[in-house]
Coordinates of C-alpha atoms in Angstrom, one line a residue:
M27 CA -0.1 -0.1 0.2
P28 CA 1.6 3.3 -0.9
Y29 CA 2.4 5.9 1.6
P30 CA -0.4 8.6 1.7
A31 CA 0.6 11.9 0.4
E32 CA 0.6 14.6 2.7
L33 CA -2.6 17.2 2.9
P34 CA -2.1 20.3 0.8
A35 CA -1.2 23.8 2.8
R36 CA -4.3 25.4 4.1
P37 CA -4.6 29.2 3.4
D38 CA -4.4 31.4 6.2
D39 CA -8.2 32.7 6.0
H40 CA -9.4 29.2 6.4
D41 CA -12.5 28.4 8.5
D42 CA -11.2 26.0 10.9
A43 CA -13.1 23.0 9.4
P44 CA -11.4 20.1 8.7
P45 CA -9.5 19.8 5.2
A46 CA -11.5 18.7 2.2
G47 CA -9.4 15.6 1.9
S48 CA -9.4 14.7 5.5
R49 CA -11.5 11.7 6.4
Y50 CA -10.3 11.1 10.0
Q51 CA -11.1 14.8 11.7
H52 CA -14.9 13.9 11.8
L53 CA -16.7 11.2 13.6
E54 CA -19.1 9.6 11.3
S55 CA -22.4 8.5 12.4
A56 CA -22.9 5.9 10.2
A57 CA -19.6 4.3 11.3
V58 CA -20.9 4.5 15.0
R59 CA -24.4 2.9 14.1
E60 CA -22.7 0.0 12.1
S61 CA -20.1 -0.7 15.0
T62 CA -23.1 -1.0 17.6
A63 CA -25.2 -3.0 15.4
A64 CA -22.3 -5.4 14.8
L65 CA -21.6 -5.5 18.4
Q66 CA -25.3 -6.3 18.9
K67 CA -25.0 -9.3 16.9
R68 CA -21.8 -10.8 18.4
I69 CA -23.3 -10.5 22.1
Y70 CA -26.5 -12.5 20.4
S71 CA -24.4 -15.1 18.9
R72 CA -22.6 -15.9 22.2
F73 CA -25.1 -14.9 24.9
P74 CA -28.6 -15.4 23.3
D75 CA -30.1 -16.1 26.8
R76 CA -28.8 -12.7 28.3
G77 CA -30.1 -9.4 28.3
L78 CA -27.1 -7.7 27.5
W79 CA -27.8 -7.8 23.6
E80 CA -31.1 -6.2 24.3
V81 CA -29.4 -3.4 25.8
C82 CA -27.1 -3.1 23.0
G83 CA -30.4 -2.9 20.7
E84 CA -31.6 0.0 22.9
L85 CA -28.2 1.7 22.0
V86 CA -28.8 1.2 18.3
G87 CA -31.9 2.8 18.7
L88 CA -30.5 5.7 20.3
V89 CA -27.9 6.1 17.6
D90 CA -30.4 6.2 15.1
E91 CA -32.4 9.1 17.1
V92 CA -29.4 11.2 17.4
T93 CA -28.7 10.8 13.8
S94 CA -32.2 10.9 12.4
G95 CA -34.3 14.1 11.4
G96 CA -37.5 13.1 12.5
G97 CA -39.3 12.8 15.8
I98 CA -41.7 15.4 17.4
S99 CA -38.7 17.3 18.8
R100 CA -37.3 17.8 15.4
R101 CA -40.5 18.9 13.8
R102 CA -40.9 21.4 16.8
I103 CA -37.9 22.7 16.3
R104 CA -38.0 23.1 12.4
L105 CA -41.5 24.8 13.3
A106 CA -39.8 27.1 15.7
R107 CA -36.8 27.9 13.3
L108 CA -39.3 28.7 10.7
L109 CA -41.7 31.0 12.7
S110 CA -38.6 32.5 14.0
R111 CA -37.2 33.8 10.8
L112 CA -40.9 34.8 9.6
G113 CA -40.7 36.9 12.9
I114 CA -37.4 38.4 12.2
I115 CA -38.5 39.5 8.6
A116 CA -41.6 41.1 10.3
V117 CA -39.5 42.9 12.8
L118 CA -37.2 44.3 10.2
A119 CA -39.9 45.2 7.8
I120 CA -41.8 47.1 10.6
F121 CA -38.7 49.0 11.5
G122 CA -37.5 49.3 8.1
G123 CA -41.0 50.7 6.9
A124 CA -40.9 53.4 9.8
I125 CA -37.4 54.5 8.8
V126 CA -38.6 54.7 5.2
L127 CA -41.7 56.9 6.0
A128 CA -39.6 59.1 8.5
A129 CA -37.1 59.6 5.9
I130 CA -39.7 60.5 3.0
S131 CA -41.5 63.1 5.4
I132 CA -38.0 64.7 5.9
W133 CA -37.5 64.5 2.2
E134 CA -40.7 66.3 1.2
K135 CA -40.2 68.9 3.8
P136 CA -36.5 69.3 4.4
D137 CA -36.8 72.9 6.2
S138 CA -39.3 71.8 8.8
L139 CA -36.8 70.4 11.2
G140 CA -34.4 72.5 12.9
P141 CA -31.0 71.2 14.4
V142 CA -32.9 70.8 17.9
D143 CA -35.5 69.0 16.2
W144 CA -33.3 66.2 15.1
L145 CA -32.3 65.1 18.6
P146 CA -35.8 63.4 19.4
L147 CA -35.9 61.8 16.1
L148 CA -32.3 60.3 16.6
E149 CA -33.2 59.1 20.1
T150 CA -36.3 57.4 18.5
V151 CA -34.1 55.8 15.7
V152 CA -31.5 54.5 18.4
N153 CA -34.6 53.0 20.7
N154 CA -36.1 51.2 17.8
L155 CA -32.4 50.1 16.8
V156 CA -32.2 48.5 20.4
F157 CA -35.6 47.3 20.5
A158 CA -35.5 45.5 17.3
G159 CA -32.0 44.2 18.1
I160 CA -33.3 42.6 21.2
A161 CA -36.4 41.2 19.5
I162 CA -34.1 39.6 16.7
F163 CA -31.9 38.2 19.4
F164 CA -34.8 36.6 21.2
L165 CA -36.1 35.0 18.2
V166 CA -32.9 33.7 16.9
A167 CA -32.4 32.0 20.3
I168 CA -35.7 30.1 20.3
P169 CA -34.5 27.4 18.1
E170 CA -31.3 27.3 19.9
R171 CA -32.8 26.8 23.3
L172 CA -35.2 24.0 21.8
E173 CA -32.2 22.0 20.1
R174 CA -30.2 22.4 23.4
A175 CA -33.2 20.9 25.3
R176 CA -33.5 17.9 22.8
V177 CA -29.8 17.2 23.0
L178 CA -29.8 17.3 26.8
R179 CA -32.8 15.0 26.9
L180 CA -31.0 12.4 24.6
V181 CA -27.7 12.7 26.7
H182 CA -29.7 12.2 29.7
R183 CA -31.1 8.9 28.3
L184 CA -27.4 7.8 27.1
R185 CA -26.4 8.5 30.9
S186 CA -29.1 6.2 32.0
L187 CA -28.4 3.5 29.5
A188 CA -24.6 3.6 30.6
H189 CA -25.9 2.8 34.2
V190 CA -27.9 0.1 32.7
I191 CA -24.9 -1.6 31.3
D192 CA -23.0 -1.0 34.4
M193 CA -25.5 -2.9 36.2
H194 CA -25.5 -5.9 34.1
Q195 CA -21.7 -6.6 35.0
L196 CA -22.0 -5.2 38.5
T197 CA -22.8 -8.4 40.3
K198 CA -20.6 -10.5 37.9
V199 CA -17.3 -10.9 39.9
P200 CA -14.8 -13.5 39.3
E201 CA -15.4 -15.0 42.8
R202 CA -18.6 -16.3 41.8
L203 CA -17.2 -18.7 39.0
Q204 CA -16.4 -21.3 41.7
R205 CA -20.1 -21.4 43.0
G206 CA -21.4 -23.5 40.0
S207 CA -25.1 -22.4 38.9
R208 CA -27.1 -19.5 39.4
E209 CA -29.2 -21.5 42.1
E210 CA -26.0 -21.8 44.1
G211 CA -25.0 -18.1 43.7
G212 CA -22.9 -18.7 40.6
L213 CA -23.1 -17.3 37.0
D214 CA -23.5 -20.1 35.0
L215 CA -20.5 -18.7 32.9
T216 CA -16.9 -20.4 32.2
R217 CA -14.1 -18.2 32.5
E218 CA -13.9 -17.5 28.8
Q219 CA -17.5 -16.6 28.6
L220 CA -17.0 -14.0 31.4
T221 CA -13.9 -12.4 29.7
H222 CA -15.9 -12.0 26.8
Y223 CA -19.0 -10.5 28.7
F224 CA -16.9 -8.0 30.4
D225 CA -15.4 -6.9 27.2
Y226 CA -18.9 -6.4 25.7
C227 CA -19.7 -4.2 28.4
T228 CA -16.5 -2.3 28.0
E229 CA -17.1 -2.0 24.1
M230 CA -20.8 -0.9 24.7
L231 CA -19.7 1.8 27.1
S232 CA -17.1 2.9 24.6
L233 CA -20.1 3.2 21.9
V234 CA -22.2 5.2 24.8
G235 CA -19.5 7.6 24.8
K236 CA -19.1 8.0 21.0
T237 CA -22.9 8.3 20.5
A238 CA -22.7 11.2 22.9
A239 CA -19.6 12.7 21.1
L240 CA -22.0 12.8 17.9
F241 CA -23.5 15.8 19.3
A242 CA -20.3 18.0 19.7
E243 CA -19.4 17.6 15.9
D244 CA -21.5 20.3 15.0
T245 CA -21.9 22.7 17.9
T246 CA -19.9 24.9 20.4
D247 CA -22.6 25.2 22.8
G248 CA -20.9 25.0 26.3
D249 CA -24.0 23.4 28.0
V250 CA -23.9 20.5 25.4
L251 CA -20.1 20.2 25.4
D252 CA -20.3 19.7 29.1
A253 CA -23.0 17.1 28.8
V254 CA -20.9 15.2 26.5
E255 CA -17.6 15.5 28.3
G256 CA -19.8 14.2 31.4
I257 CA -20.9 11.2 29.6
E258 CA -17.3 10.5 28.2
T259 CA -16.0 10.6 31.5
L260 CA -18.7 8.4 33.2
T261 CA -18.3 5.8 30.7
S262 CA -14.3 5.7 30.8
D263 CA -14.4 5.4 34.9
M264 CA -17.0 2.6 34.5
A265 CA -15.0 0.7 31.8
R266 CA -12.1 0.9 34.1
K267 CA -13.6 -1.0 36.7
V268 CA -14.4 -3.7 34.3
W269 CA -11.1 -4.1 33.1
Q270 CA -10.2 -4.4 36.6
K271 CA -12.1 -7.3 36.8
I272 CA -10.7 -8.7 33.5
A273 CA -7.4 -8.1 35.2
V274 CA -8.5 -10.2 38.3
L275 CA -9.6 -13.2 36.0
Q276 CA -6.4 -13.1 33.9
S277 CA -4.1 -12.9 36.9
Q278 CA -5.8 -15.3 39.6
G279 CA -7.1 -18.0 37.0
F280 CA -10.5 -18.1 38.1

């Protein structure tokens, strides 16, 4: 395989987006979805009688919700964005119309206003500019707030799913391998099966973090980025505890 050529130098006034020829500076939602679906099949093929593969199916559904453009929330956001734009147009039309009418009135009678008479007119124009700016800022922010609320709801569901995954591995400690069946307090798993079970849990936790990271691809919203960082920290801590159990399995030979 030939060594890849270097990417061409970027101009000084580039927009900080990934270069056009780059394939590795953007997290692809399709790849996350494909990896999650493949993991679900692997879990089902090895543990069809365990609920872990169903949990992974829930994660597949969440990935689809993150990347799809459907749903009630999405439709509400699109409607809010449309109404917001119409409201901005209305504000600009009203303010612009008032300015035009005032200008026409002054143009028709240029000598009717003295120097002192301009002060109230200028004050009125400045006040209208301020109020129009506040109204436009408010209208622009409405869809952003709705989108932020939607993202935070999905991030909360990802957090809950991460805790569900952690609960599935929580009671599966290596010492229970020596107790036999579930009725005797065991796991009904061999040492190799338990190792694979833990591996699947760590992979799923990692994919929960990657699903949350999809939200950070196209936003600079501080609340969203903090929530995504919280999910990534949570799943990393949970996966670290699972790897400690794997290390116990390997070192003590349960």
